[in-house]
mmCIF file of C-alpha atoms and ligand atoms in Angstrom:
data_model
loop_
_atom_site.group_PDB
_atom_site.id
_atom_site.type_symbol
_atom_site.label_atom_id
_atom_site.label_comp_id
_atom_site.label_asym_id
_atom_site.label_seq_id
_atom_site.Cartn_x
_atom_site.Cartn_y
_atom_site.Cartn_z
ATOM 1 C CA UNK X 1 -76.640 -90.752 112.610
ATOM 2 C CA UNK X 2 -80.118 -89.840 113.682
ATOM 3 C CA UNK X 3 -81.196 -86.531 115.311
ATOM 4 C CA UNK X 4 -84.103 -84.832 116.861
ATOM 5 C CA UNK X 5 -85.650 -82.223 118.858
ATOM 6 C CA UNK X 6 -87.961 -83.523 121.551
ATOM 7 C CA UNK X 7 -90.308 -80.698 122.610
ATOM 8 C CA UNK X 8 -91.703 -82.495 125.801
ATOM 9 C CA UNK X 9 -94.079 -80.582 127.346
ATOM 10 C CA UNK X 10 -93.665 -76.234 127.028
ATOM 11 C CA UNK X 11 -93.240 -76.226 130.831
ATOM 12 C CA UNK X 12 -89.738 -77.587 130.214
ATOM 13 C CA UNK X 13 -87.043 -77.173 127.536
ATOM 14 C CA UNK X 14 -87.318 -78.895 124.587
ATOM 15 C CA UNK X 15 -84.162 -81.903 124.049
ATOM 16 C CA UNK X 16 -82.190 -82.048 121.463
ATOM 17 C CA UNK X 17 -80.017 -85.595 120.450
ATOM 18 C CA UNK X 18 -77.361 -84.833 117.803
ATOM 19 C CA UNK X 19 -74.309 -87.003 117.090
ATOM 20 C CA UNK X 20 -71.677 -85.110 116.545
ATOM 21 C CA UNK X 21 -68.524 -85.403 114.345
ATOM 22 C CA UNK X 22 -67.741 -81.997 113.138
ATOM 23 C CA UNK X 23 -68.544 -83.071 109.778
ATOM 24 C CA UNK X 24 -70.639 -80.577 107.085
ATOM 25 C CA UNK X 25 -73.528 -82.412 107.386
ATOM 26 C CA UNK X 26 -73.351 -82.782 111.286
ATOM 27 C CA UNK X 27 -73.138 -78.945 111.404
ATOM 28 C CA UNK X 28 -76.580 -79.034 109.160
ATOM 29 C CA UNK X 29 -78.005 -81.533 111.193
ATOM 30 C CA UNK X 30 -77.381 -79.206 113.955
ATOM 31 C CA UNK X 31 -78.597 -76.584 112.832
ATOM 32 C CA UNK X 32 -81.676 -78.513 111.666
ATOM 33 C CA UNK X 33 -82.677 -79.675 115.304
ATOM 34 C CA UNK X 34 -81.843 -76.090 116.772
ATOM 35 C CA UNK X 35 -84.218 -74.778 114.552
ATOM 36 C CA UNK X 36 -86.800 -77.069 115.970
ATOM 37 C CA UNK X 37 -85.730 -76.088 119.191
ATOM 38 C CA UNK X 38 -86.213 -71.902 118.618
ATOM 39 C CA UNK X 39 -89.848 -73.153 116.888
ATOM 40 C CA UNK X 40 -90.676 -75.332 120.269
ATOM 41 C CA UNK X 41 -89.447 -72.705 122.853
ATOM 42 C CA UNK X 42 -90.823 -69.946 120.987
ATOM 43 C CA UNK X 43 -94.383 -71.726 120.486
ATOM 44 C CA UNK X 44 -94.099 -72.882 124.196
ATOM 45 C CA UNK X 45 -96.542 -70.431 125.629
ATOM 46 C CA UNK X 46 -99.630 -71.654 123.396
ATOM 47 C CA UNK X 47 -99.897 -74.527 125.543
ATOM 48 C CA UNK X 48 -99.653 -78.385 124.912
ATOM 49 C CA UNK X 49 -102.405 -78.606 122.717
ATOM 50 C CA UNK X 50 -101.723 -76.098 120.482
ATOM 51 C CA UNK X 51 -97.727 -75.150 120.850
ATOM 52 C CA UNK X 52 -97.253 -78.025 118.244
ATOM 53 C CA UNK X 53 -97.548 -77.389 114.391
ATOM 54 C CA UNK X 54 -99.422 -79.282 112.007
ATOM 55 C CA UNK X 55 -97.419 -81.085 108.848
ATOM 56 C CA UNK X 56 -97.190 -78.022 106.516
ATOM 57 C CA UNK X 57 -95.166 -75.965 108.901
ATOM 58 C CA UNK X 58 -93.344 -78.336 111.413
ATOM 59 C CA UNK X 59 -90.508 -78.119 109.477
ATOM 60 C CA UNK X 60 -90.144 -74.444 108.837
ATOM 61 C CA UNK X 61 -87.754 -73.758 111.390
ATOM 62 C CA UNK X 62 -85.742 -76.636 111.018
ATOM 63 C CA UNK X 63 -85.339 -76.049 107.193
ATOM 64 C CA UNK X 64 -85.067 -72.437 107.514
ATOM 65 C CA UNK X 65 -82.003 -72.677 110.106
ATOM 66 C CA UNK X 66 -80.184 -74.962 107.709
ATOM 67 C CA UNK X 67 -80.640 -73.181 104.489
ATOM 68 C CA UNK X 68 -78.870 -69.722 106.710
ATOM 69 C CA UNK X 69 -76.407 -72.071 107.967
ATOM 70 C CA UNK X 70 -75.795 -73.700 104.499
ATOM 71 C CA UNK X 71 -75.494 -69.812 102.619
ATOM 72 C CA UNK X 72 -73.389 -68.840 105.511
ATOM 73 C CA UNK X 73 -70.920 -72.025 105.171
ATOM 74 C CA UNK X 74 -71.032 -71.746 101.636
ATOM 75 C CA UNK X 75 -69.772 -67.644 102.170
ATOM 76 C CA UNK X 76 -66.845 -68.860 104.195
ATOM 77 C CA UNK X 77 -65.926 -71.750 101.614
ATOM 78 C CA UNK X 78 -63.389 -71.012 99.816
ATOM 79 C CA UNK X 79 -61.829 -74.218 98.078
ATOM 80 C CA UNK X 80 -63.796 -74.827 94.471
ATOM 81 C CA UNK X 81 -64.077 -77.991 95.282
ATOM 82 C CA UNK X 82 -65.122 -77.744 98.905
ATOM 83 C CA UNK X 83 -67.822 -75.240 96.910
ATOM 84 C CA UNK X 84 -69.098 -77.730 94.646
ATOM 85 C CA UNK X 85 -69.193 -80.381 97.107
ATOM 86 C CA UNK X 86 -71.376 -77.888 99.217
ATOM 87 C CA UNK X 87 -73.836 -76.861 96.274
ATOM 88 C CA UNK X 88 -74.390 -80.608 94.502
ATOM 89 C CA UNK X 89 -75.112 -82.096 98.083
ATOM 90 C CA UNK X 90 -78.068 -79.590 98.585
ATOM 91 C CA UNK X 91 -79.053 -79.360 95.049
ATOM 92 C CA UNK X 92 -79.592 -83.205 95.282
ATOM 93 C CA UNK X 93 -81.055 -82.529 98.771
ATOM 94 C CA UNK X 94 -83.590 -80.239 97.622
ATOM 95 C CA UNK X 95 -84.296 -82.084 94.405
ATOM 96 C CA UNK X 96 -84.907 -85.271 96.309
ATOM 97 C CA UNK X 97 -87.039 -83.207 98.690
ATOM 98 C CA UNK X 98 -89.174 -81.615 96.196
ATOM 99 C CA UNK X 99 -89.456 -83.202 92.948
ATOM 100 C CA UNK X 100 -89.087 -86.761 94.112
ATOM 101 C CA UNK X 101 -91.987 -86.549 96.854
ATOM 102 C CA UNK X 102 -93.971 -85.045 94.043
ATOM 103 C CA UNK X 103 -93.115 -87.654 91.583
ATOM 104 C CA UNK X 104 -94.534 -89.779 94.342
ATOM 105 C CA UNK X 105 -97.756 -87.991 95.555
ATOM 106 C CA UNK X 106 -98.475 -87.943 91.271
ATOM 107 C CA UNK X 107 -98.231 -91.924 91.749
ATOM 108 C CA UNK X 108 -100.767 -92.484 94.506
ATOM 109 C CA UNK X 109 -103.377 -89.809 92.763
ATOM 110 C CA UNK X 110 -102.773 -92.605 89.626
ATOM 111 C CA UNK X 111 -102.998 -95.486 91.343
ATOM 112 C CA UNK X 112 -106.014 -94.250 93.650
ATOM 113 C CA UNK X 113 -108.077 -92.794 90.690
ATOM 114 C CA UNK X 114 -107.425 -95.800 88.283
ATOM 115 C CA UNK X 115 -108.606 -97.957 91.577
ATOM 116 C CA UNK X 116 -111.909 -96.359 90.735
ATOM 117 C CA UNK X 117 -112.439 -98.564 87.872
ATOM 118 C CA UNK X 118 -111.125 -101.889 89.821
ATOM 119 C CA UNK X 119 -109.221 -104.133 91.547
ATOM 120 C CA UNK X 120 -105.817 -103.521 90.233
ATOM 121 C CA UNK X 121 -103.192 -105.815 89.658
ATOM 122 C CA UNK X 122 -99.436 -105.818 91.379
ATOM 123 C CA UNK X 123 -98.133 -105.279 87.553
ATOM 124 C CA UNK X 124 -100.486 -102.066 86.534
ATOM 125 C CA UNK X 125 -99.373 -100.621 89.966
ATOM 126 C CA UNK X 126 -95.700 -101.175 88.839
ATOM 127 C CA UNK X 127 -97.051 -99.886 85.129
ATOM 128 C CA UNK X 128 -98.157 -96.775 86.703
ATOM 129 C CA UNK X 129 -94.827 -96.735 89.006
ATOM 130 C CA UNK X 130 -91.981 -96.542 86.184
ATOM 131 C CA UNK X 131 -94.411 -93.960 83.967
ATOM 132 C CA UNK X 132 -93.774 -91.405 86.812
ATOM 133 C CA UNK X 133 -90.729 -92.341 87.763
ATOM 134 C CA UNK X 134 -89.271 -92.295 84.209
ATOM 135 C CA UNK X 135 -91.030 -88.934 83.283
ATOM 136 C CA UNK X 136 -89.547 -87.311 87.085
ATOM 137 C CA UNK X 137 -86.259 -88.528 86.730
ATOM 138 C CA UNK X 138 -85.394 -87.722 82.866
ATOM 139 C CA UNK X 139 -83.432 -89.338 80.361
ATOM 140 C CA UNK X 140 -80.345 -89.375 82.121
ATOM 141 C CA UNK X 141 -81.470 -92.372 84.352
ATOM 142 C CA UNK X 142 -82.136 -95.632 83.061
ATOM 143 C CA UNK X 143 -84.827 -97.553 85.340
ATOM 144 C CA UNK X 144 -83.501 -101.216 85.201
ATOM 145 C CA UNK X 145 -85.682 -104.528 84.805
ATOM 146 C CA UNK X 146 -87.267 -105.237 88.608
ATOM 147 C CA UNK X 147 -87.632 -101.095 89.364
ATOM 148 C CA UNK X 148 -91.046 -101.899 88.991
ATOM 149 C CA UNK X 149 -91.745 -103.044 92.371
ATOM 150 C CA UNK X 150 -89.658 -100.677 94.100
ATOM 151 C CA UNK X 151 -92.936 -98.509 95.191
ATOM 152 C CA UNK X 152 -93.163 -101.290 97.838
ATOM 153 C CA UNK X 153 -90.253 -99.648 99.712
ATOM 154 C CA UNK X 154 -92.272 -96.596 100.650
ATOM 155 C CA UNK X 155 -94.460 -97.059 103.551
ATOM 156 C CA UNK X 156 -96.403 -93.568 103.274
ATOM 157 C CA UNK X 157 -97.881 -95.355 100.228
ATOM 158 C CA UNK X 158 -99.613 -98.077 102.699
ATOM 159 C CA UNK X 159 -99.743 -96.053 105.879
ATOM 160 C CA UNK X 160 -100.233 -92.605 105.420
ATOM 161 C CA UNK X 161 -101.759 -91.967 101.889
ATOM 162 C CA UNK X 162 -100.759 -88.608 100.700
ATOM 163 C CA UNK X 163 -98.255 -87.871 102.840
ATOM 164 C CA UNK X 164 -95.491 -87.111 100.863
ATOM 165 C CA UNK X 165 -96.476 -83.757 99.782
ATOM 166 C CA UNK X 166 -96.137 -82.379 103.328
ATOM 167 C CA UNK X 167 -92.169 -82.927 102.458
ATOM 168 C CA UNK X 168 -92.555 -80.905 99.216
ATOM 169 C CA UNK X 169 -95.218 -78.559 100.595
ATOM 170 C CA UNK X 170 -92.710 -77.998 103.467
ATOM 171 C CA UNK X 171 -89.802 -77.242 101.427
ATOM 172 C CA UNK X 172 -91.360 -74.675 98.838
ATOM 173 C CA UNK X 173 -92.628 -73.134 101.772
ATOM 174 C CA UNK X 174 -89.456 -72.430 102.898
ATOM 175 C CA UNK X 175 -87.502 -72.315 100.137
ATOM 176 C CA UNK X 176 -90.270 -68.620 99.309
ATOM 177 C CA UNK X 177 -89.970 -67.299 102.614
ATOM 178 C CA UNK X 178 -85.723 -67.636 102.060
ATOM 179 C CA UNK X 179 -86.328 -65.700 99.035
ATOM 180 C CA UNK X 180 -88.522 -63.052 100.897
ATOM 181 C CA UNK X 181 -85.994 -62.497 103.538
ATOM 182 C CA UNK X 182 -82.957 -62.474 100.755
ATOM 183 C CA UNK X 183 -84.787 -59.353 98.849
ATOM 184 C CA UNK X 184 -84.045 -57.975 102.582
ATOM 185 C CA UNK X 185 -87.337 -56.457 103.169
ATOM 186 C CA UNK X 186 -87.009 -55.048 106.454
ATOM 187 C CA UNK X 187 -89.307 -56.274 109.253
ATOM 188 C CA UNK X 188 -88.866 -59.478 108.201
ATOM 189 C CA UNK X 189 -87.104 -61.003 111.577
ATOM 190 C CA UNK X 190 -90.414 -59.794 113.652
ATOM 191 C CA UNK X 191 -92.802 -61.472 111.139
ATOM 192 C CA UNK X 192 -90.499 -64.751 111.351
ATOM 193 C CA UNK X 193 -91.066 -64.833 115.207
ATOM 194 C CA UNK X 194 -94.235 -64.183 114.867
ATOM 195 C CA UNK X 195 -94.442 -67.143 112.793
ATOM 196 C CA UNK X 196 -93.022 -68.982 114.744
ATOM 197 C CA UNK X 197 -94.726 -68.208 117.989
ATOM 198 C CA UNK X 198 -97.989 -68.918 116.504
ATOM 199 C CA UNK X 199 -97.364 -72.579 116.855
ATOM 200 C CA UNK X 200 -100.574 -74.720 115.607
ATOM 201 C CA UNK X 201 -103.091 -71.867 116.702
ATOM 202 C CA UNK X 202 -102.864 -70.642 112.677
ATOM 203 C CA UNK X 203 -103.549 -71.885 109.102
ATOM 204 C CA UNK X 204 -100.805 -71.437 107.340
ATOM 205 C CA UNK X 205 -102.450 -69.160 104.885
ATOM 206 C CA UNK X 206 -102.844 -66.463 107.893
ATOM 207 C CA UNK X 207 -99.311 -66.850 108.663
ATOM 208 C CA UNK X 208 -97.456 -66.272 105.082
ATOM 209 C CA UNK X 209 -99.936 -63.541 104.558
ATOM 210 C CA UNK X 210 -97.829 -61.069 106.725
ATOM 211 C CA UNK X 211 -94.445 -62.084 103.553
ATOM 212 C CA UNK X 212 -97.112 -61.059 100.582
ATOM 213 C CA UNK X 213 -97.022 -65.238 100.064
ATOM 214 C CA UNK X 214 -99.897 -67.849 99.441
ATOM 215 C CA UNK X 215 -99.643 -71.324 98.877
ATOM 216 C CA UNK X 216 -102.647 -70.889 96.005
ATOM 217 C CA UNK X 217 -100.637 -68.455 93.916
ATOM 218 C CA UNK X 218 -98.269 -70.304 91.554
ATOM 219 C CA UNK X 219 -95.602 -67.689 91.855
ATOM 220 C CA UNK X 220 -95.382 -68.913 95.546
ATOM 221 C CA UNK X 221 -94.096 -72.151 94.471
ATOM 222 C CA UNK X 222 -92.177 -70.182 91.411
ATOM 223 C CA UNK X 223 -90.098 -68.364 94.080
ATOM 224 C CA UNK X 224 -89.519 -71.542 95.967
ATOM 225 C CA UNK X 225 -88.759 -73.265 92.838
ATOM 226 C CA UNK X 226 -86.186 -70.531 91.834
ATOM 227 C CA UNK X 227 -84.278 -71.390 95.036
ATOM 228 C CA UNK X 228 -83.493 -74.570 93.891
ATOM 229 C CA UNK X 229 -82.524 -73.438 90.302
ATOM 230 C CA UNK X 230 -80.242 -70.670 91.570
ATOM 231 C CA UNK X 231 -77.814 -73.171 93.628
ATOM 232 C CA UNK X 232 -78.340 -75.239 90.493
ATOM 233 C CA UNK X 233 -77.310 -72.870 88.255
ATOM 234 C CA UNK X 234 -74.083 -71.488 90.782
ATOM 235 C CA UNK X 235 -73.144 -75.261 90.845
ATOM 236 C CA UNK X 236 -72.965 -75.204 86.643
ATOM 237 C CA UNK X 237 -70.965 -72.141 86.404
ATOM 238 C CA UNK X 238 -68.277 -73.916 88.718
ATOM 239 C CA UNK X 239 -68.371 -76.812 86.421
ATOM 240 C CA UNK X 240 -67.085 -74.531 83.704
ATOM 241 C CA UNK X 241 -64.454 -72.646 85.603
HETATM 242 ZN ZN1 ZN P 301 -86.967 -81.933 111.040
#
């Protein structure tokens, strides 16, 4: 089931490896790794050393092309159930995406600040663990005896501290600029490109600057945020039709 977009080097086309079975989630996939595609072709000309994007935008494209592909499946959907299907699968996506990366990142700051006092032991890590992961998940989920050790199944944790919140950061990002381009401000295809086209030559704070967005207001992430709780809230009024 794995996918990618290679961009090799920007004298050639970039490759992309999709296996497909006409399935929703193929067609997302798809649309995924084409996204990465446009981003590598149209970042091409900056060269091999700076055509590729660092962590907090390499996934723009990609998500970007699958959230218009997901609305536009979604528009054509019309079974209830096909519907629901549609909006709980990327509800959980997002969710999983977001909040659960935080939930993680919040670990590691615990466990690396309470380091600070000393050695710690395997069962204050798992202490630490299930207090975020209870408080992130809610109520509704009961965290069964031997959950504890379960933050051994995350390598980021031992091999690229911190990591995580490029998946949230990533996301949000997104998830604002989608609600920028759904108020349909006009222009907002040319600014995209040029997005895009910038490649790894720009912080990202110079590139969201031309959507009226930065990742240091908390409305950015509000917006972002509200993406989520829109499909959230479409997917409840279904479950009360
Ligand atoms: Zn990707």
């Amino acid at each position: 089931p794995g996918a990618f977009a290679h961009p090799t080097v920007p004298s050639a086309h970039p490759y992309v490896l999709v296996n497909y079975q006409g399935k929703t989630r193929d067609v997302m996939t798809l649309a995924h790794e084409l996204g990465h595609g446009v981003h590598q072709v149209l970042a091409a000309p900056n060269g091999p050393l700076m055509a590729p994007t660092p962590l907090t935008l390499a996934e723009t494209a990609s998500v970007f092309g699958e959230m218009l592909t997901f609305k536009s499946l979604l528009a054509t959907a019309d079974n209830p159930q096909t519907r629901k299907i549609m909006l709980a699968s990327k509800a959980e996506d997002m969710i999983n995406t977001v909040v659960r990366q935080i939930a993680f990142y919040t670990f590691e700051r615990k466990v690396h600040t309470e380091r600070r006092n000393g050695e710690l032991t395997s069962e204050k890590i798992g202490e630490l663990w299930l207090s975020v992961q209870s408080e992130s998940l809610g109520p509704a989920i009961s965290l069964n005896e031997g959950y504890e050790s379960f933050w051994t199944y995350i390598p980021h944790f031992i091999h690229s501290p911190f990591y995580v919140y490029a998946y949230a950061f990533g996301d949000c990002l997104v998830n604002s600029l989608y609600a920028v381009y759904e108020e349909a401000e006009t222009g907002f295809q040319e600014k995209y490109f040029d997005l895009l086209k910038a490649g790894g030559t720009k912080h990202h704070s110079e590139l969201l600057a031309p959507f009226g967005l930065s990742a240091s207001d908390p409305d950015f992430w509000k917006k972002g945020l509200a993406v989520i709780e829109r499909l959230i809230d479409e997917l409840e009024a279904l479950e009360t039709e």
